[in-house]
Coordinates of C-alpha atoms and ligand atoms in Angstrom, one line a residue:
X1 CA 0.0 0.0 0.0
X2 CA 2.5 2.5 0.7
X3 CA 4.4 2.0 -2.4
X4 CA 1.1 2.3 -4.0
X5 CA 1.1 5.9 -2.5
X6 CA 4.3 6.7 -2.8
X7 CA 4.4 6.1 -6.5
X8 CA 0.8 8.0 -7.3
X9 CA 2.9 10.9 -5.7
X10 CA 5.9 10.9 -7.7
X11 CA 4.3 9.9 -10.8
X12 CA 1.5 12.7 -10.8
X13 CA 4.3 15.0 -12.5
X14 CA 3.7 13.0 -15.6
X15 CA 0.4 14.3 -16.0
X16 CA 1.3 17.8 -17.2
X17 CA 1.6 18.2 -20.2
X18 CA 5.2 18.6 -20.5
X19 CA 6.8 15.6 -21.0
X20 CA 9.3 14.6 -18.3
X21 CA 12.7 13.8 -19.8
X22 CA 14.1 10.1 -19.1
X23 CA 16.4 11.1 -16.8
X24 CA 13.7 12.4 -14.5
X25 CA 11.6 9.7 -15.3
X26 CA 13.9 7.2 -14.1
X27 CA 14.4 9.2 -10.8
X28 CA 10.7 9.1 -10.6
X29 CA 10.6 5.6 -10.4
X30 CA 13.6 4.3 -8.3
X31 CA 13.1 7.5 -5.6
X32 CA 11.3 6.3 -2.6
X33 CA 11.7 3.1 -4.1
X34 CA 15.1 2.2 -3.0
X35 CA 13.9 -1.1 -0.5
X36 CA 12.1 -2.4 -3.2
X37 CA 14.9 -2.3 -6.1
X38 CA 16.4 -5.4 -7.2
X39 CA 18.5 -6.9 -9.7
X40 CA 17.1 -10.5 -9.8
X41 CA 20.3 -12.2 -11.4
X42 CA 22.0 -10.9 -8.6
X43 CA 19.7 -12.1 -5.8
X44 CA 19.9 -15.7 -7.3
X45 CA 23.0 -16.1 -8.2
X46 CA 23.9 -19.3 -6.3
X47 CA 20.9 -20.8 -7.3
X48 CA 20.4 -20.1 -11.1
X49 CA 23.7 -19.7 -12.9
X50 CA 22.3 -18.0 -16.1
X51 CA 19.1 -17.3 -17.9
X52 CA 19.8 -20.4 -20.2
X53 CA 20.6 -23.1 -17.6
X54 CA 19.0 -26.5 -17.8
X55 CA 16.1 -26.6 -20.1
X56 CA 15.6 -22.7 -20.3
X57 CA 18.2 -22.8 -23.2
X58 CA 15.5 -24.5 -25.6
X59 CA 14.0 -22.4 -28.1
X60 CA 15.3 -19.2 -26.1
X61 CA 14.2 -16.8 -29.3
X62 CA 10.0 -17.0 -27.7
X63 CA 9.4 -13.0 -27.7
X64 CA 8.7 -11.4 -24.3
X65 CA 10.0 -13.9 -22.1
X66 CA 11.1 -13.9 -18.7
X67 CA 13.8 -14.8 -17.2
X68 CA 13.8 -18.1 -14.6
X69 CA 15.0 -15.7 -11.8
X70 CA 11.6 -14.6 -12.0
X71 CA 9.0 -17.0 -10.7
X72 CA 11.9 -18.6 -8.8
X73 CA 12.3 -15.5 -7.1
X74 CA 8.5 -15.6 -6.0
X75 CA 8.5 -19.5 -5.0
X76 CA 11.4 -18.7 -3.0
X77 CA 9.6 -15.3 -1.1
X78 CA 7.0 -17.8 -0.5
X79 CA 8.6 -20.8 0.5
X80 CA 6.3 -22.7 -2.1
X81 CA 7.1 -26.3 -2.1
X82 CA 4.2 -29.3 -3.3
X83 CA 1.4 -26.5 -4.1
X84 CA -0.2 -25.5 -7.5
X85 CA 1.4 -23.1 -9.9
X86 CA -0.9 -21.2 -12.0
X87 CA 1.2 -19.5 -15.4
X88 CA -2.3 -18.3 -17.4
X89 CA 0.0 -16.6 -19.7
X90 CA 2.7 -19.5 -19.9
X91 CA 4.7 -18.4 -23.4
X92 CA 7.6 -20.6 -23.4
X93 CA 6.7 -22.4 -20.4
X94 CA 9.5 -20.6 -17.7
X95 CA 7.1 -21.2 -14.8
X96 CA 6.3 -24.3 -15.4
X97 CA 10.1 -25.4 -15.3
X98 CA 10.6 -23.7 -12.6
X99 CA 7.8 -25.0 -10.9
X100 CA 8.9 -28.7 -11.1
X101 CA 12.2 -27.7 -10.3
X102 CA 10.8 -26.5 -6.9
X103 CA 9.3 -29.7 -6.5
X104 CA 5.6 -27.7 -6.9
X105 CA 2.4 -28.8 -9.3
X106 CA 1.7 -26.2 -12.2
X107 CA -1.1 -25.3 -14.6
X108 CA 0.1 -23.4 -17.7
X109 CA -2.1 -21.7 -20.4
X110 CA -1.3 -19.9 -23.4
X111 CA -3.4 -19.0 -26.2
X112 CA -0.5 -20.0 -28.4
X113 CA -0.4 -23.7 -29.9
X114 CA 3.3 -23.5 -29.6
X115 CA 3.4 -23.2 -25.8
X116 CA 2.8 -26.9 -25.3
X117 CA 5.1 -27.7 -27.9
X118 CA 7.7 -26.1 -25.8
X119 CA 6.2 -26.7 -22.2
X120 CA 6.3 -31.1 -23.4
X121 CA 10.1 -30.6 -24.5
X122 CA 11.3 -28.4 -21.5
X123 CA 10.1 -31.1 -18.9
X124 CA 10.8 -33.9 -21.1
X125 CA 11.2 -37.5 -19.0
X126 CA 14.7 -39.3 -20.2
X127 CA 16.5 -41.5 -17.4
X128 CA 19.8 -40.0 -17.7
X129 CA 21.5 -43.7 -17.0
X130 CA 20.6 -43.5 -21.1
X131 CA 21.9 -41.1 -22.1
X132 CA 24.4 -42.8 -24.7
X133 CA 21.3 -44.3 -25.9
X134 CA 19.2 -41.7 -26.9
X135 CA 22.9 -40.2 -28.3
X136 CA 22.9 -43.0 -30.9
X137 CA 19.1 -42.8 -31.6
X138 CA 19.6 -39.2 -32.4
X139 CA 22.5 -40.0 -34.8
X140 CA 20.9 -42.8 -36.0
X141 CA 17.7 -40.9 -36.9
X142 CA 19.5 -38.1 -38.3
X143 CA 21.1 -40.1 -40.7
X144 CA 17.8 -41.7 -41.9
X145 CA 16.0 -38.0 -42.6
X146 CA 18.9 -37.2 -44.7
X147 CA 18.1 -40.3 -46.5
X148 CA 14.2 -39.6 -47.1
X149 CA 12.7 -38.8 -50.3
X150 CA 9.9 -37.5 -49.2
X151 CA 9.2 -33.8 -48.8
X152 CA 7.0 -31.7 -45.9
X153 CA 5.6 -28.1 -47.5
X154 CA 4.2 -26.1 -44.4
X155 CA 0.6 -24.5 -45.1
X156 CA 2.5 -21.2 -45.7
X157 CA 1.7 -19.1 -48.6
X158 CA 4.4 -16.9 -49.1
X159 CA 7.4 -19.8 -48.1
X160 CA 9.5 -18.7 -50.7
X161 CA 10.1 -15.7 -49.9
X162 CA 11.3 -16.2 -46.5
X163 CA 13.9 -18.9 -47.9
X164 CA 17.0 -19.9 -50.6
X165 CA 15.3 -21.9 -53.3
X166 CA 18.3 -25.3 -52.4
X167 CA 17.6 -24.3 -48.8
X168 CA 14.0 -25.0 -48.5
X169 CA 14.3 -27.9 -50.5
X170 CA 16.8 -29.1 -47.9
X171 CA 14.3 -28.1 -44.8
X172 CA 11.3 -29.7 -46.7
X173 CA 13.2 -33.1 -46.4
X174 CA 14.5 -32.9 -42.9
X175 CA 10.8 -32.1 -41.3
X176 CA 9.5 -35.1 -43.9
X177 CA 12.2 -37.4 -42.2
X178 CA 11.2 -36.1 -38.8
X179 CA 7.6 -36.4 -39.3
X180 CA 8.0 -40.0 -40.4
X181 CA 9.7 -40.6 -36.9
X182 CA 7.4 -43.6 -35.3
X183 CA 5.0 -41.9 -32.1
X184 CA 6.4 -44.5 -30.3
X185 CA 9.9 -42.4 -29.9
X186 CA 8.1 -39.2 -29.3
X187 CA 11.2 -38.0 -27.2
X188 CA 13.5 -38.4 -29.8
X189 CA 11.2 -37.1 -32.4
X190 CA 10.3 -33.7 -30.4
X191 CA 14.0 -33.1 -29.7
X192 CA 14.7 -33.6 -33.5
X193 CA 11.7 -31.1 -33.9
X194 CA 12.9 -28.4 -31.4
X195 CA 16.5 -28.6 -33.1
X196 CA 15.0 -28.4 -36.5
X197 CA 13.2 -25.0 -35.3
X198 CA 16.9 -23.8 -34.9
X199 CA 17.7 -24.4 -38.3
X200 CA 14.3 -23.6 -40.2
X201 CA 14.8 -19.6 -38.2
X202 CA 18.5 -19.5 -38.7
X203 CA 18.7 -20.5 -42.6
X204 CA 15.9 -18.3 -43.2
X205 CA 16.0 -14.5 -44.2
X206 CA 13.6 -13.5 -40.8
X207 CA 16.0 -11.9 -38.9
X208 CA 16.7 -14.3 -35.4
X209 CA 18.0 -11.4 -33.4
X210 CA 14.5 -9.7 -33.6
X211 CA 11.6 -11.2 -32.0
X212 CA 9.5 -9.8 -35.2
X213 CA 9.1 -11.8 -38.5
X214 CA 11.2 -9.4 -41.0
X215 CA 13.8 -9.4 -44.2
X216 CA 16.5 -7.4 -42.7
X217 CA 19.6 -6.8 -44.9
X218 CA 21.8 -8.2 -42.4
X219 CA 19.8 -11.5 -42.7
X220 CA 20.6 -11.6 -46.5
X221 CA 24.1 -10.8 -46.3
X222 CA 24.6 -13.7 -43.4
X223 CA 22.5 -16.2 -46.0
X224 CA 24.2 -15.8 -48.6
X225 CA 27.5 -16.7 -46.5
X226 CA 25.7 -19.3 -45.6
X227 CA 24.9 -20.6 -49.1
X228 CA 28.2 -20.1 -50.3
X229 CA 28.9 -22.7 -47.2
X230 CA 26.2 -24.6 -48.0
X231 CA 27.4 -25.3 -52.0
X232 CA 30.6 -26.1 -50.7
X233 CA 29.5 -28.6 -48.1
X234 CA 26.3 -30.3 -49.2
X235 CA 23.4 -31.1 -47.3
X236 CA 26.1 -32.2 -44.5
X237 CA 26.1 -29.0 -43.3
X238 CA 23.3 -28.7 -41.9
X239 CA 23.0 -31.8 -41.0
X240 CA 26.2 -31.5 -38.9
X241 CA 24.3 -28.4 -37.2
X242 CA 20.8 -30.7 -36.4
X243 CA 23.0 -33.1 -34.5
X244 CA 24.9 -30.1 -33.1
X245 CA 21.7 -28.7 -31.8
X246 CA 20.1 -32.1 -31.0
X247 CA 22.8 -32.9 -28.9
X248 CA 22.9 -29.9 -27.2
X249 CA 18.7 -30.8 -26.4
X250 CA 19.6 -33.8 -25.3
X251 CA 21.9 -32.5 -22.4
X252 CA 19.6 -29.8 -21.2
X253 CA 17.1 -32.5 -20.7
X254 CA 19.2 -34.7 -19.2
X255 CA 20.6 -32.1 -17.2
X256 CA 16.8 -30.9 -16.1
X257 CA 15.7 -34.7 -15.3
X258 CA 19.1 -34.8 -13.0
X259 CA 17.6 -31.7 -11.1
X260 CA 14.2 -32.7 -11.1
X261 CA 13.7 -34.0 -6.9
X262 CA 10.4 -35.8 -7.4
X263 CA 8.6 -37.5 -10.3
X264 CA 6.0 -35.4 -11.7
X265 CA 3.0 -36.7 -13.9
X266 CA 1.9 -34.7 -17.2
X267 CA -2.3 -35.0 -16.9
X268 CA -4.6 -34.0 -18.9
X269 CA -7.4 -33.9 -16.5
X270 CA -7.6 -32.6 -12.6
X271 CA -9.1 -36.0 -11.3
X272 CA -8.3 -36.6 -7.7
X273 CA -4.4 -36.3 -8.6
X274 CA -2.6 -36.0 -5.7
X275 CA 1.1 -36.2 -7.0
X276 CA 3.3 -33.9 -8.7
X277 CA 1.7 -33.0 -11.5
X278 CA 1.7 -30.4 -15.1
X279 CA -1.1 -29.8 -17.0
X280 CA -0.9 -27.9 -20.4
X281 CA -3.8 -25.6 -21.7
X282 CA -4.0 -24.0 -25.0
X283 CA -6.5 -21.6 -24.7
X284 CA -7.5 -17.8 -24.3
X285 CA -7.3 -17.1 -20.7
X286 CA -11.2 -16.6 -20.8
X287 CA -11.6 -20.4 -21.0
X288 CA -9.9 -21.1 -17.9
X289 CA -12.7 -20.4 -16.1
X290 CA -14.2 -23.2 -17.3
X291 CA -11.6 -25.4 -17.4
X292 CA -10.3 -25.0 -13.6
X293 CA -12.1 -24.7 -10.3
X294 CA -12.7 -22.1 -7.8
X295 CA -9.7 -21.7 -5.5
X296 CA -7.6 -24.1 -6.6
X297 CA -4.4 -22.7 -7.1
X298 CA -1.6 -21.5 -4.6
X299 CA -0.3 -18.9 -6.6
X300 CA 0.1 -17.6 -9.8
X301 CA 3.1 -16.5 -11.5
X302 CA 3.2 -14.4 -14.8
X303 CA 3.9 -12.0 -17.1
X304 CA 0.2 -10.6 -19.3
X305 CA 1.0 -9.1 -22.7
X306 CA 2.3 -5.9 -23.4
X307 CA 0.0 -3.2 -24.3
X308 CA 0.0 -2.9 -28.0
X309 CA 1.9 -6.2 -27.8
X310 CA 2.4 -7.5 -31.6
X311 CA 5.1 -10.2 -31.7
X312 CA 3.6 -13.1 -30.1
X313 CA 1.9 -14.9 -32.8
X314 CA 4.1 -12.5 -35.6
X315 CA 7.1 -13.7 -34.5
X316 CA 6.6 -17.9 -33.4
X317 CA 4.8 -17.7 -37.1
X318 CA 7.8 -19.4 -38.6
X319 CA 8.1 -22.5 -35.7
X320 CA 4.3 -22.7 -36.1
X321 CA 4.1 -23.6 -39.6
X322 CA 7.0 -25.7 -39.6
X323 CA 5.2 -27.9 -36.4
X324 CA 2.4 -27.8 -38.6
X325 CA 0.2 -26.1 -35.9
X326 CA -1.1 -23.3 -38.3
X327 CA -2.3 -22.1 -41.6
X328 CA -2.8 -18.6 -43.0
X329 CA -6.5 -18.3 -42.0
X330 CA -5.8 -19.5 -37.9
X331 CA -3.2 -16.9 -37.4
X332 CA -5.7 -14.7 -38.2
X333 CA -8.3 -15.6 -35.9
X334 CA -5.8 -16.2 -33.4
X335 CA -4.5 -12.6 -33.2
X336 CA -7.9 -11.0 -33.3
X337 CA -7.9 -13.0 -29.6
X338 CA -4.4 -12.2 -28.4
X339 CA -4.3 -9.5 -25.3
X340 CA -2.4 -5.9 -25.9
X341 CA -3.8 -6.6 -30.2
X342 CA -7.3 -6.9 -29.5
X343 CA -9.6 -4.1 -29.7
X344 CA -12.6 -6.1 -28.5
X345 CA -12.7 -6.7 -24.6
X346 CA -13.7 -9.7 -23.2
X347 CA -16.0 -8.0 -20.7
X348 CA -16.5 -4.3 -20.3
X349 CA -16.4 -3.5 -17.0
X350 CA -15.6 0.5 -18.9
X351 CA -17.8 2.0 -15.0
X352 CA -15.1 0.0 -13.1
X353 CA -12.1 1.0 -14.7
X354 CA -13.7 4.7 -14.5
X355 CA -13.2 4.2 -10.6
X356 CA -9.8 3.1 -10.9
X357 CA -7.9 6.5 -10.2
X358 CA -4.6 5.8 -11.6
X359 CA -6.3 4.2 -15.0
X360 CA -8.8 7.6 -15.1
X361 CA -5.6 10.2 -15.4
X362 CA -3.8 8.1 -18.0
X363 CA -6.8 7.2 -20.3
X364 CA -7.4 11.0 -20.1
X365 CA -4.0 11.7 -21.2
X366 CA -3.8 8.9 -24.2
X367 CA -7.0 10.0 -25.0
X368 CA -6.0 13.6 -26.1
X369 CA -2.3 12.1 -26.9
X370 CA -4.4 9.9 -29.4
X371 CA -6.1 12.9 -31.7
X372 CA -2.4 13.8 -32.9
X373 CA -2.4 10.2 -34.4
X374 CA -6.1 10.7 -35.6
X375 CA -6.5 7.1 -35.0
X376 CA -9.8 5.6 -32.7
X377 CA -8.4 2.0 -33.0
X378 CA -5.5 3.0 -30.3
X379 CA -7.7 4.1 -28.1
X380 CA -10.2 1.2 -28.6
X381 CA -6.8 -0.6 -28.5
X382 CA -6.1 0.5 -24.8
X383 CA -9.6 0.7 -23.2
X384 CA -9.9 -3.1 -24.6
X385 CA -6.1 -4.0 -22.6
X386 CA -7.3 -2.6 -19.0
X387 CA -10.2 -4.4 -19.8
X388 CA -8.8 -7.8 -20.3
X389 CA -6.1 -7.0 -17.3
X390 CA -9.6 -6.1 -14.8
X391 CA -10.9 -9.5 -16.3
X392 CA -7.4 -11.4 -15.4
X393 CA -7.4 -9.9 -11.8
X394 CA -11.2 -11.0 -11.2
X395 CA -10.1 -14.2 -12.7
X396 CA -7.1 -14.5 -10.2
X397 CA -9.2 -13.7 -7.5
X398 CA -11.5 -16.8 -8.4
X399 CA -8.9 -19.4 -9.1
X400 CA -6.6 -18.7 -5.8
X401 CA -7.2 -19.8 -2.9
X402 CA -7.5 -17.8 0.5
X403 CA -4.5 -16.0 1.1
X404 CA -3.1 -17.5 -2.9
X405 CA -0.6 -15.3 -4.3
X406 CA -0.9 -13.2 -7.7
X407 CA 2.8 -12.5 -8.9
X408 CA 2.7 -10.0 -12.1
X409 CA 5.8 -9.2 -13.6
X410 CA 4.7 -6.3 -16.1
X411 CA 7.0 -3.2 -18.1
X412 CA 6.1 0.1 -19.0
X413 CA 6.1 0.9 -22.2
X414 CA 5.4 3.9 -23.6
X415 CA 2.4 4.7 -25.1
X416 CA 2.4 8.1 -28.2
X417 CA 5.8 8.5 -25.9
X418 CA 4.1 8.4 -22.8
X419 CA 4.9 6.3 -20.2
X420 CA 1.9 4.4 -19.0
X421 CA 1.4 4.0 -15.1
X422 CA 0.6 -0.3 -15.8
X423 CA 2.2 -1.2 -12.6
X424 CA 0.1 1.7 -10.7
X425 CA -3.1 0.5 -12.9
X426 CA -2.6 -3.2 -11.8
X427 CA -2.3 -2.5 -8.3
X428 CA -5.1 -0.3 -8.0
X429 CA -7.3 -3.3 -9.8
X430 CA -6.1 -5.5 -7.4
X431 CA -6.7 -3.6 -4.4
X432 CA -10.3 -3.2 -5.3
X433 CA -11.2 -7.2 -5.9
X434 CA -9.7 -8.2 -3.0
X435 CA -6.4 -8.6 -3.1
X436 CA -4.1 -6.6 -0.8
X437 CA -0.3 -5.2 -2.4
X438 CA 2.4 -7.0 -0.2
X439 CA 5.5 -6.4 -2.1
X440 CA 6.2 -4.3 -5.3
X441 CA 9.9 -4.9 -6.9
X442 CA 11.7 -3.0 -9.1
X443 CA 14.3 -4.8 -11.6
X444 CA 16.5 -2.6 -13.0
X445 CA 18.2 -4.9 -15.2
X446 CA 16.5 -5.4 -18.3
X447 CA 15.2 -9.0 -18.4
X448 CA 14.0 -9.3 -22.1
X449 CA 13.5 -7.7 -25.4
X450 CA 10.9 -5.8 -26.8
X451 CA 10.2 -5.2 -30.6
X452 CA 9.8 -1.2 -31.7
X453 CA 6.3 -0.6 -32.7
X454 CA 4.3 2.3 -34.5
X455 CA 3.8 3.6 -31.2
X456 CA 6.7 3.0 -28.5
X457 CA 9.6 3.5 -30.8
X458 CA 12.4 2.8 -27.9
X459 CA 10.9 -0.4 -26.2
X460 CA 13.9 -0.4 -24.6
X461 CA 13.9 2.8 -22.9
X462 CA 12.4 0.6 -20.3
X463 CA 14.4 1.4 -17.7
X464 CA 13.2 -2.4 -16.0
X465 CA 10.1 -3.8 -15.2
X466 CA 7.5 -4.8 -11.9
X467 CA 7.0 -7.6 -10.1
X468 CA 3.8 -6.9 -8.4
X469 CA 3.1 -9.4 -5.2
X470 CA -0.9 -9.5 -4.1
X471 CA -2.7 -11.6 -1.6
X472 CA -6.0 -12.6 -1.9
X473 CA -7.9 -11.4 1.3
Ligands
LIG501 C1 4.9 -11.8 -22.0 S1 4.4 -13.3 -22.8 C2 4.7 -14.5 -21.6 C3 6.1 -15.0 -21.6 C4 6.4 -16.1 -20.6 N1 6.4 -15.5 -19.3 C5 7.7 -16.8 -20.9 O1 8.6 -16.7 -20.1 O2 7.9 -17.3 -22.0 C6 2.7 -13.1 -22.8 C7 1.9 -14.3 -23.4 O3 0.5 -14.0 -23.4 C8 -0.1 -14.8 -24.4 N2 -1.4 -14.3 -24.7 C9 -1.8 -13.2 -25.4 N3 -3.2 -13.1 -25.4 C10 -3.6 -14.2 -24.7 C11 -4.9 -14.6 -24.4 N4 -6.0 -14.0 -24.8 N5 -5.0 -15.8 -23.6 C12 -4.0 -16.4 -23.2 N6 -2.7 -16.1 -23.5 C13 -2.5 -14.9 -24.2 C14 0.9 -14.6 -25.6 O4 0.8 -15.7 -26.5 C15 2.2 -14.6 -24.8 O5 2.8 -15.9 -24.8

């Protein structure tokens, strides 16, 4: 509460009209603050070596995510050990490895297919007596895809433009050998899969260093280096890399089954399961209500969208056509759902948010901020975001249990170069459905990257984002 207070009183200089400078901005935010800054990495430093360690390092291109220190951070506060994780928001599944890494249950949801994709791998069961088994599985399998006539075209309309002509050819072959891989060695198959992914964003001209889908001139010079490699070389090229990066996999996994305390069961339904267990939802969040019960959950750790959030589904388009999880016409319908795009809420509750103080002065200000841009859709764009955040907070408040914990980790980005009060807005929200504000953190070290937008043209002017700790009354 008294950060609460504290903040509304430094921030209110950001109503003027004169727009404060960074500088003062960042003072703003870190004065009064001091007890509350942290520099997660620091903090657990003995316990998680890097952002990468054990299965973290699979697939670490998913846009937006956090870093592991994050929900381990929270479990740790909390002492959470044998409860139920709740990650409504899951992306690339970070809670959920930290949450069997802490020996505790978790539930993730994600309204993109590629979540469980990623969620199954990252927690993957493989006796690490075997290793040198699975080793020669992998080298034997690889050997047979190289071998395959046959060829897998993704459901992608404008394929060629995103790769070399010999390339693609090349890539068609190794998914067709992949997806011929019997279900009967799943684990081999989904680490062939993931490693794949690697090499389906890496030979093509998207640029990997951005989370957004784009041609960037860079990307063709590096390709064609690459294809001057590649008609030296052959095909073995990149096959040498699959079994570089399937090797690699297989480690992590290994690595992550040495950690794991407990054995954990993956379920598919909440039947009177009293062990260890992960369960995998794809879904907008909106469904969870009728896919979980009331009070159910210990706590739930996250990160919601952005505001004005665009990379999601732009930038996992390329592994979701090569897993074969989309077409053209489902991205479509699936960004008209995602949070921070949408200008649709999924309930209005526009005469609550009208109560909420700190929401009140900032959609004032975007408002007027807006009619430079001569745009209604921004606006729509943002009423429609608080809207879905009020709905996440009533739905937290259902799912938890008494005295369950909400964790948010959310940024600030700026909105027409204004720099939107979210944390302020959030804790408001939760304060009047209730939850009361035990902790709020500041992490000053950036923990991921943002694309540049229309809108917020330095994403990473962010100086660092929230971690917001409620308690349900
Ligand atoms: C900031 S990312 C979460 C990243 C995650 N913490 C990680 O470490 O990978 C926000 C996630 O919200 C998801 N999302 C957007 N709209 C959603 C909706 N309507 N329902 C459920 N998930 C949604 C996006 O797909 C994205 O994965």
């Amino acid at each position: 509460m008294t950060n609460l207070t504290q903040s509304n009183e430094q921030l209110t200089m950001f109503n003027t009209c004169e727009f404060p400078s960074y500088e003062e901005i960042k003072e703003a935010y870190t004065k009064g603050f001091e007890r509350d800054v942290v520099n997660l990495r620091q903090e657990l430093k003995n316990e998680i070596p890097n952002t990468t360690y054990l299965t973290h390092a699979i697939h670490n291109v998913y846009p937006a995510k956090f870093i592991p220190q994050v929900p381990r951070f929270v479990i740790k506060k909390f002492n959470l050990k044998e409860k139920i994780i709740l990650d409504p928001f899951a992306g690339s599944g970070t809670t959920a490895v930290e949450s069997i890494l802490t020996e505790n249950s978790n539930i993730s949801n994600d309204i993109n297919p590629i979540t469980r994709f990623l969620i199954d791998i990252k927690t993957l069961t493989l006796n690490p007596r075997d290793y040198f088994i699975y080793k020669n599985q992998l080298n034997h399998y690889i050997e047979t895809i190289f071998k395959t006539n046959s060829k897998f075209i993704p459901k992608w309309e404008n394929i060629d433009y995103w790769y070399p002509e010999n390339i693609l050819f090349t890539l068609t072959k190794i998914w067709a050998g992949i997806y011929n891989i019997d279900e009967n060695e799943s684990h081999i198959k989904n680490i062939l899969k993931a490693s794949a992914l690697y090499l389906s964003r890496k030979y093509s001209y998207g640029e990997d260093e951005s989370p957004k889908l784009f041609k960037s001139k860079e990307k063709i010079i590096k390709i064609k280096e690459l294809i001057n490699k590649f008609n030296e070389m052959g095909e073995d090229l990149m096959k040498y890399e699959l079994l570089k990066k399937a090797n690699q996999y297989l480690e992590c996994i290994i690595q992550f089954n040495l950690s794991t305390k407990r054995e954990f069961k993956k379920i598919d339904s909440l039947d009177n399961n009293k062990q260890q267990f992960l369960m995998v939802f794809n879904n907008s969040i909106e469904k969870l209500e009728q896919n979980l019960p009331e009070e159910m959950i210990d706590c739930i750790i996250t990160s919601p969208p952005y505001i004005y959030a665009q990379e999601y589904f732009r930038s996992t388009k390329i592994d979701m056509f090569w897993l074969d999880m989309i077409n053209d016409e489902s991205i479509r319908c699936l960004t008209k759902k995602e949070i921070g795009q949408k200008i649709k809420p999924f309930c209005d509750f526009s005469d609550e948010l009208l109560r909420i103080e700190s929401y009140r002065s900032t959609f004032e200000t975007i408002k007027n901020l807006s009619l430079n841009f001569k745009t209604k859709e921004n606006i729509f764009r943002f009423r429609s975001y608080f809207n879905d955040m009020l709905y996440f907070v009533k739905l937290s408040n259902r799912l938890l249990k008494k005295k369950g914990i909400l964790a948010i980790f959310i940024g600030e980005p700026k909105v027409f170069g204004y720099p939107v009060k979210v944390k302020d807005i959030i804790s408001e929200m939760e304060i009047q459905n209730n939850f009361r504000i035990k902790y709020t953190f500041f992490d000053i070290i950036k923990s991921r990257h943002l694309s540049k937008n229309r809108l917020n043209d330095n994403p990473e002017g962010i100086e660092g984002e929230w971690l917001i700790i409620g308690e349900k009354l």
